[in-house]
Structures are given as structure tokens and as C-alpha cells.
PDB file of C-alpha atoms in Angstrom:
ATOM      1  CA  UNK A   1      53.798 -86.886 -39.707  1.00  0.00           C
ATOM      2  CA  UNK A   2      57.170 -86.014 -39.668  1.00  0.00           C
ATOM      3  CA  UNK A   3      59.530 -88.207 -36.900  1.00  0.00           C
ATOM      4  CA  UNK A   4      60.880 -84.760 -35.479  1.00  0.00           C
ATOM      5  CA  UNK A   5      59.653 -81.471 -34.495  1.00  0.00           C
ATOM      6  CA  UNK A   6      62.099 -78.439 -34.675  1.00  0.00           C
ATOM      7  CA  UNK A   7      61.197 -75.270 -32.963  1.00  0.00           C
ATOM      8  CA  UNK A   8      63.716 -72.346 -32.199  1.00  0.00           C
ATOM      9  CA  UNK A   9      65.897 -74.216 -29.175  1.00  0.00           C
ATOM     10  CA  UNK A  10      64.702 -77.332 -28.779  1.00  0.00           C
ATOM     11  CA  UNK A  11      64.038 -80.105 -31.071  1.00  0.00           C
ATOM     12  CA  UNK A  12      61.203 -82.905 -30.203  1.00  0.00           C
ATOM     13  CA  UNK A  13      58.851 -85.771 -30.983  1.00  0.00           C
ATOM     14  CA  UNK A  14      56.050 -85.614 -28.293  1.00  0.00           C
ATOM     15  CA  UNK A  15      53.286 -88.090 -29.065  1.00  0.00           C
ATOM     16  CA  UNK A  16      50.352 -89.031 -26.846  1.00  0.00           C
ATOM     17  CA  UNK A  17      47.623 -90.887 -26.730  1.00  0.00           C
ATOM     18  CA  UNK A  18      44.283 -90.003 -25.503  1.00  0.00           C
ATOM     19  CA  UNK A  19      40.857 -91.305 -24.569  1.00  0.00           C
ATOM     20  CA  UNK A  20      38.030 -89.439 -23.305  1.00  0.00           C
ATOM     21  CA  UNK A  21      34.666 -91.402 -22.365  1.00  0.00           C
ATOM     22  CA  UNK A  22      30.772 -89.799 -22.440  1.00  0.00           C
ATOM     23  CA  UNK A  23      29.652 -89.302 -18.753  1.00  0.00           C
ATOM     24  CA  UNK A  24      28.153 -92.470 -17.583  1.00  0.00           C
ATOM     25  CA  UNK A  25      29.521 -94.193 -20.962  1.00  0.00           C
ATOM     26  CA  UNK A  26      26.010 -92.855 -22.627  1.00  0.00           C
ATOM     27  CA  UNK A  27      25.842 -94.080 -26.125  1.00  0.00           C
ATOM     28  CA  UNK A  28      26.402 -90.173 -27.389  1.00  0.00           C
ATOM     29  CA  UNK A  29      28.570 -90.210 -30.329  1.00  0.00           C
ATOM     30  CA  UNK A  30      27.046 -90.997 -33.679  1.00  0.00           C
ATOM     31  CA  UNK A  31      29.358 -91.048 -36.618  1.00  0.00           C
ATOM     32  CA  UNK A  32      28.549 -87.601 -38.011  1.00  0.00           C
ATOM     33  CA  UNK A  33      28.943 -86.021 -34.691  1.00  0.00           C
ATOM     34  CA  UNK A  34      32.258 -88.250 -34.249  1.00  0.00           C
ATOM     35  CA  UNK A  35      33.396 -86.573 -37.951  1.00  0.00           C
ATOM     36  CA  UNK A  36      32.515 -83.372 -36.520  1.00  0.00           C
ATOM     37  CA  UNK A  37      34.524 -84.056 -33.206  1.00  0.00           C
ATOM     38  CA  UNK A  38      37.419 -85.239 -35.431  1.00  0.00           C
ATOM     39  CA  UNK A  39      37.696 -81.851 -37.390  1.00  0.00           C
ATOM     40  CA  UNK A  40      37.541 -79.790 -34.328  1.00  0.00           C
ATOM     41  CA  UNK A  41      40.000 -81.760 -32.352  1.00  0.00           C
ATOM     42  CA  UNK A  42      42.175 -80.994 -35.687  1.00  0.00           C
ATOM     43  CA  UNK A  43      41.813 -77.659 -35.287  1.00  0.00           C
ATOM     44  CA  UNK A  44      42.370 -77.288 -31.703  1.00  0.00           C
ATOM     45  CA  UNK A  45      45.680 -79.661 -32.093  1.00  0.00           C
ATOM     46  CA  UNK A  46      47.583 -77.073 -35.158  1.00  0.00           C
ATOM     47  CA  UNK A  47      45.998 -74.346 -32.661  1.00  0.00           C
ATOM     48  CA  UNK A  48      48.603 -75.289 -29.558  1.00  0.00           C
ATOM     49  CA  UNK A  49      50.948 -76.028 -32.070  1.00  0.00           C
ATOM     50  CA  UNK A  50      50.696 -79.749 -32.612  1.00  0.00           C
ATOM     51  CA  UNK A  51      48.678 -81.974 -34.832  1.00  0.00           C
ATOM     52  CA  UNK A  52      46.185 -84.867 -35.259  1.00  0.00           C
ATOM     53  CA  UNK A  53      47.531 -87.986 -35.901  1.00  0.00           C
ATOM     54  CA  UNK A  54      44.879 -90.506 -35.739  1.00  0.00           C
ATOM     55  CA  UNK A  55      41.207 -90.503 -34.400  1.00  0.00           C
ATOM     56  CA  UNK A  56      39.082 -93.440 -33.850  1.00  0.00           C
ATOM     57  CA  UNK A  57      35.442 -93.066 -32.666  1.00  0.00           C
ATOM     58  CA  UNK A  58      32.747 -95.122 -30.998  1.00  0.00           C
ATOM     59  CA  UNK A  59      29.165 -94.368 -28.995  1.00  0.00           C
ATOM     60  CA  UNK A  60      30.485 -93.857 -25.624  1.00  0.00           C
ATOM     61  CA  UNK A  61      34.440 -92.850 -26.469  1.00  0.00           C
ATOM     62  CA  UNK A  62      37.016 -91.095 -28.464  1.00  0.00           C
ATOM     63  CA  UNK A  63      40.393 -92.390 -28.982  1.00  0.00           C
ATOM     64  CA  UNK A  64      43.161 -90.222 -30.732  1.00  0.00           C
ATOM     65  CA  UNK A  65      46.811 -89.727 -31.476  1.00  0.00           C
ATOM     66  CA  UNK A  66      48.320 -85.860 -31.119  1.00  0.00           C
ATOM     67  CA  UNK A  67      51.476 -84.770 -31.324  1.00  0.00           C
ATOM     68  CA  UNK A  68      52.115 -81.645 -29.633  1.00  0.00           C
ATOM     69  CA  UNK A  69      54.947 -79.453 -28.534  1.00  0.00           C
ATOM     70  CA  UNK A  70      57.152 -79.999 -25.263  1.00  0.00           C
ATOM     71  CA  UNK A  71      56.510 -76.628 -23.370  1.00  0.00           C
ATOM     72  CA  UNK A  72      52.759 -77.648 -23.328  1.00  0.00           C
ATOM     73  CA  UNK A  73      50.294 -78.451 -20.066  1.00  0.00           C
ATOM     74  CA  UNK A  74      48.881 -81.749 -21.194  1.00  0.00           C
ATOM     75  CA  UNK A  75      46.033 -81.295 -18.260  1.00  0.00           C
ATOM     76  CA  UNK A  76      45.164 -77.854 -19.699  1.00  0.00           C
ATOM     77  CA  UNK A  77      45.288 -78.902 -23.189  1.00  0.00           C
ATOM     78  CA  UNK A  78      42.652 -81.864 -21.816  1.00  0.00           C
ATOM     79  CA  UNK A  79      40.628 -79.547 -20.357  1.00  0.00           C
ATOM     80  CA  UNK A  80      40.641 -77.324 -23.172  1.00  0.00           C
ATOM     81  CA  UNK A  81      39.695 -79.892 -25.940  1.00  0.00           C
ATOM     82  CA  UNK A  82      36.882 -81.576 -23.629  1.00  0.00           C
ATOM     83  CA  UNK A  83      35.209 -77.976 -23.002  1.00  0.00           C
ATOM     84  CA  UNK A  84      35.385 -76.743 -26.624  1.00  0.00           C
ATOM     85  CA  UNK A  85      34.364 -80.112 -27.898  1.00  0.00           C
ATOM     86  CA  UNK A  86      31.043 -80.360 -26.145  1.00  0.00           C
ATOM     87  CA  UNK A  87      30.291 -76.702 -26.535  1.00  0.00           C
ATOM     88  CA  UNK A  88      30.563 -77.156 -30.536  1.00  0.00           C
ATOM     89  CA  UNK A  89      29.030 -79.781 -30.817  1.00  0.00           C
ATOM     90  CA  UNK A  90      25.559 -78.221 -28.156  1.00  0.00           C
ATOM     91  CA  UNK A  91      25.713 -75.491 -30.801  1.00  0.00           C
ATOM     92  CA  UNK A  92      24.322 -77.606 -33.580  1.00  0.00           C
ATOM     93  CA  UNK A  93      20.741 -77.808 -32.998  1.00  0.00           C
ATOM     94  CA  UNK A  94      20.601 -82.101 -34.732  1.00  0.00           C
ATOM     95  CA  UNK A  95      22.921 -82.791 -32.703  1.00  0.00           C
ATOM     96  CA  UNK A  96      22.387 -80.865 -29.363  1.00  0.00           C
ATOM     97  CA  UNK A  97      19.131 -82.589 -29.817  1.00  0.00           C
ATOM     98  CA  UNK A  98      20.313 -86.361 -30.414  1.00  0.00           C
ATOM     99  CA  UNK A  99      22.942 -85.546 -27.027  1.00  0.00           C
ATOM    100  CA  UNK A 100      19.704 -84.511 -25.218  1.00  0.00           C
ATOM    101  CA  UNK A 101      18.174 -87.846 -25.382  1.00  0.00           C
ATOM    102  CA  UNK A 102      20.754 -89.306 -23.455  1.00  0.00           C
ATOM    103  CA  UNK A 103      22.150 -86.790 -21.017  1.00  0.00           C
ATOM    104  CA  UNK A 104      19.701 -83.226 -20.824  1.00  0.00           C
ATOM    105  CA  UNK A 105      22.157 -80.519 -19.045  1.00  0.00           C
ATOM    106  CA  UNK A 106      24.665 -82.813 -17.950  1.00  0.00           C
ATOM    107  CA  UNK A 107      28.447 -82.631 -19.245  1.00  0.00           C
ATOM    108  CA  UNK A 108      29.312 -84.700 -22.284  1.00  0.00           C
ATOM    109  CA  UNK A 109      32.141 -85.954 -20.847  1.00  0.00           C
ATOM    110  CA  UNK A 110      33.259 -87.853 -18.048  1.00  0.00           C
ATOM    111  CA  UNK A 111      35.702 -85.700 -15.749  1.00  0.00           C
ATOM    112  CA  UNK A 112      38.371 -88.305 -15.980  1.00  0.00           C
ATOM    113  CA  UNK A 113      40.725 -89.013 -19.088  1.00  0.00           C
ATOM    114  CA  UNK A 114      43.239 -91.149 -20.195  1.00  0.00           C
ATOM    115  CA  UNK A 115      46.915 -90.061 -21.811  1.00  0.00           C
ATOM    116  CA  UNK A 116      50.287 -91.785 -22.456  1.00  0.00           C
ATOM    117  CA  UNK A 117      52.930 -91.478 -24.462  1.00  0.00           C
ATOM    118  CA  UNK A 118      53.937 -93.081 -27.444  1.00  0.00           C
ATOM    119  CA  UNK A 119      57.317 -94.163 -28.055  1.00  0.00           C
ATOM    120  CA  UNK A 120      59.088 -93.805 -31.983  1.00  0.00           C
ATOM    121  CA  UNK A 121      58.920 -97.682 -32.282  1.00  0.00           C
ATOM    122  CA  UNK A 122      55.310 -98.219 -31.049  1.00  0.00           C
ATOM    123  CA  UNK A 123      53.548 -95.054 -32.880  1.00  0.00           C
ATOM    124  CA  UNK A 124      52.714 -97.052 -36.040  1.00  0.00           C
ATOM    125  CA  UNK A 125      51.341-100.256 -33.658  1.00  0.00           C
ATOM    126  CA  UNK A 126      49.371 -97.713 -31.627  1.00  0.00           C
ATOM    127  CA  UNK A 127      48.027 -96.352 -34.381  1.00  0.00           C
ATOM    128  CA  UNK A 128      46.503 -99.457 -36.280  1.00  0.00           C
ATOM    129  CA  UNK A 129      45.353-100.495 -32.392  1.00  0.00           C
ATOM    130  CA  UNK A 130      43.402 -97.323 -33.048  1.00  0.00           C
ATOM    131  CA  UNK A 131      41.942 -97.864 -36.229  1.00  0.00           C
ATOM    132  CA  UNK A 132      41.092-101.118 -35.317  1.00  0.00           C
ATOM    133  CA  UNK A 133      39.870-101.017 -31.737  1.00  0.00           C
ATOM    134  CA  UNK A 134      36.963-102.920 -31.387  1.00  0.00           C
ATOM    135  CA  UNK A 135      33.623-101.086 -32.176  1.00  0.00           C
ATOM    136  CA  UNK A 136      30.378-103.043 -29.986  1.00  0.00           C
ATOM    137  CA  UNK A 137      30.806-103.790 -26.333  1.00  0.00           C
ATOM    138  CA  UNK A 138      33.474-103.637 -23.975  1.00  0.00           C
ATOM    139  CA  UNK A 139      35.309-106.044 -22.528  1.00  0.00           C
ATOM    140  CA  UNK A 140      37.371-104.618 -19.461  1.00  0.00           C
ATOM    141  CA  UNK A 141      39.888-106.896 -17.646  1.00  0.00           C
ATOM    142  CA  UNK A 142      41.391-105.786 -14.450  1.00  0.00           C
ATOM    143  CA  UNK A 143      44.319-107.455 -13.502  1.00  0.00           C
ATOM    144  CA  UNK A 144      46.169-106.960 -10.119  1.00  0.00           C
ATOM    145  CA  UNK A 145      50.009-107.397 -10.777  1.00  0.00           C
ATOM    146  CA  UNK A 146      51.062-105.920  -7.118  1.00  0.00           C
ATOM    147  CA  UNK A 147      53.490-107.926  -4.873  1.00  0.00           C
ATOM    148  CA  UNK A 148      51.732-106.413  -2.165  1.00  0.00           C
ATOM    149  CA  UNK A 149      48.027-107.782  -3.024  1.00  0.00           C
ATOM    150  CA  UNK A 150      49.818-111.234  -3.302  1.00  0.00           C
ATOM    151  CA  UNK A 151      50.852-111.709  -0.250  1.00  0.00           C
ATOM    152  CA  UNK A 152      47.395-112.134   1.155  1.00  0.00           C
ATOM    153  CA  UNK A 153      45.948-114.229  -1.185  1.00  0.00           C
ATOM    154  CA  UNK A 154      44.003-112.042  -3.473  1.00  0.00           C
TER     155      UNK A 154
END
């Protein structure tokens, strides 16, 4: 990927990062229908003008890295990508079928998301955390860093 994007007034480098989880973190995503995910979110990226960066899978998540243009609506863009990748992949009858073991008419995906943006001197950290984000289990640590919680002892 290049550092810079040029379009006809404006000249960027908008990269973000986002995670989308399986409603109720169901084990859903096998690695072919994580390959098949990964081509479609290619196509989806070049198709608002932008482009796939990185993708990392595992059963209950996708990670990835897109770069995409200034002038676009990141929620939209979410939205879009979330709808068209869980009606592609109910089209396939193998996998429709694995999906329905887990979740029968539900949504594939949980309705909340994650995004941020990448910075030029992080993109190439972000994207080996990608690659090499951890694939069994999850180990969540919330940590409360407010001034405000500290004041009463908590």
C-alpha cells in the first residue's frame, strides 16, 4: 500500500482498523468461510474506493486493516460490509448450513463494532498485531483509568 492517497483536491492516508464479533461470540467462522469473508471484504473495500490491507480471522471475530477515502461514512461503510458479508456468505448452501448450527435465523453479527485509526508510524505494528493476534481463547482485561472512579475507592 502506497503511504498516500491522491484524489482530485485532496490528498490523504486514512487507515482504520476494524473488528466485528459473531452475535453472542458463536464459534461461526471456519477458515474457508473466513477466506471467503476476506475476498468479499476486498471487494467491498476497492468498491468505496479504498482497499484491504490486512485481515486476520478467528471463530467468533474478524479483525482487518482498510484504507479508505476521507469523504466516506465509516458507520455506513460498517453497516454496509456487516450486511453484505452475512448475506454472501447465507447464500452458500455448506456454509449457510455450518452458520445454522450455531445461530438458525439470527444475525451473524453482533450489532456493535469496533474502529480506530491508524497512525503512519503504527500501521506496520498494527498490522503484525493482526497477523499475530492470538487464535484460542480470550483473555479480556478491563482496566478503569478514571480519576473519577478513584476517588471512591474502586
Amino acid at each position: 500500500m502506497n503511504d498516500f492517497q491522491a484524489a482530485r483536491r485532496v490528498t490523504y492516508r486514512c487507515v482504520y482498523r476494524m473488528a466485528f464479533a459473531t452475535k453472542n461470540r458463536k464459534p461461526l467462522i471456519k477458515d474457508s468461510i473466513g477466506s471467503y469473508m476476506e475476498e468479499l471484504t476486498k471487494r467491498l473495500a476497492v468498491g468505496y474506493g479504498g482497499e484491504l490491507i490486512s485481515f486476520s480471522i478467528e471463530e467468533d471475530n474478524i479483525h482487518f486493516l482498510i484504507s479508505l477515502p476521507p469523504q466516506c461514512d465509516l458507520s455506513a461503510i460498517v453497516r454496509s460490509i456487516k450486511t453484505q458479508l452475512s448475506k454472501e456468505v447465507r447464500k452458500v448452501p455448506e456454509m449457510n448450513e455450518y452458520i445454522k448450527k450455531y445461530i438458525s435465523d439470527m444475525p451473524l453479527w453482533s450489532p456493535s463494532y469496533f474502529v480506530e485509526t491508524i497512525g503512519i508510524a503504527s500501521d506496520n505494528a498494527m498490522r503484525e498485531y493482526i497477523r499475530s493476534e492470538p487464535r484460542n481463547g480470550h483473555k479480556r482485561q478491563y482496566v478503569k483509568k478514571s480519576k473519577y472512579w478513584n476517588q471512591f475507592g474502586v
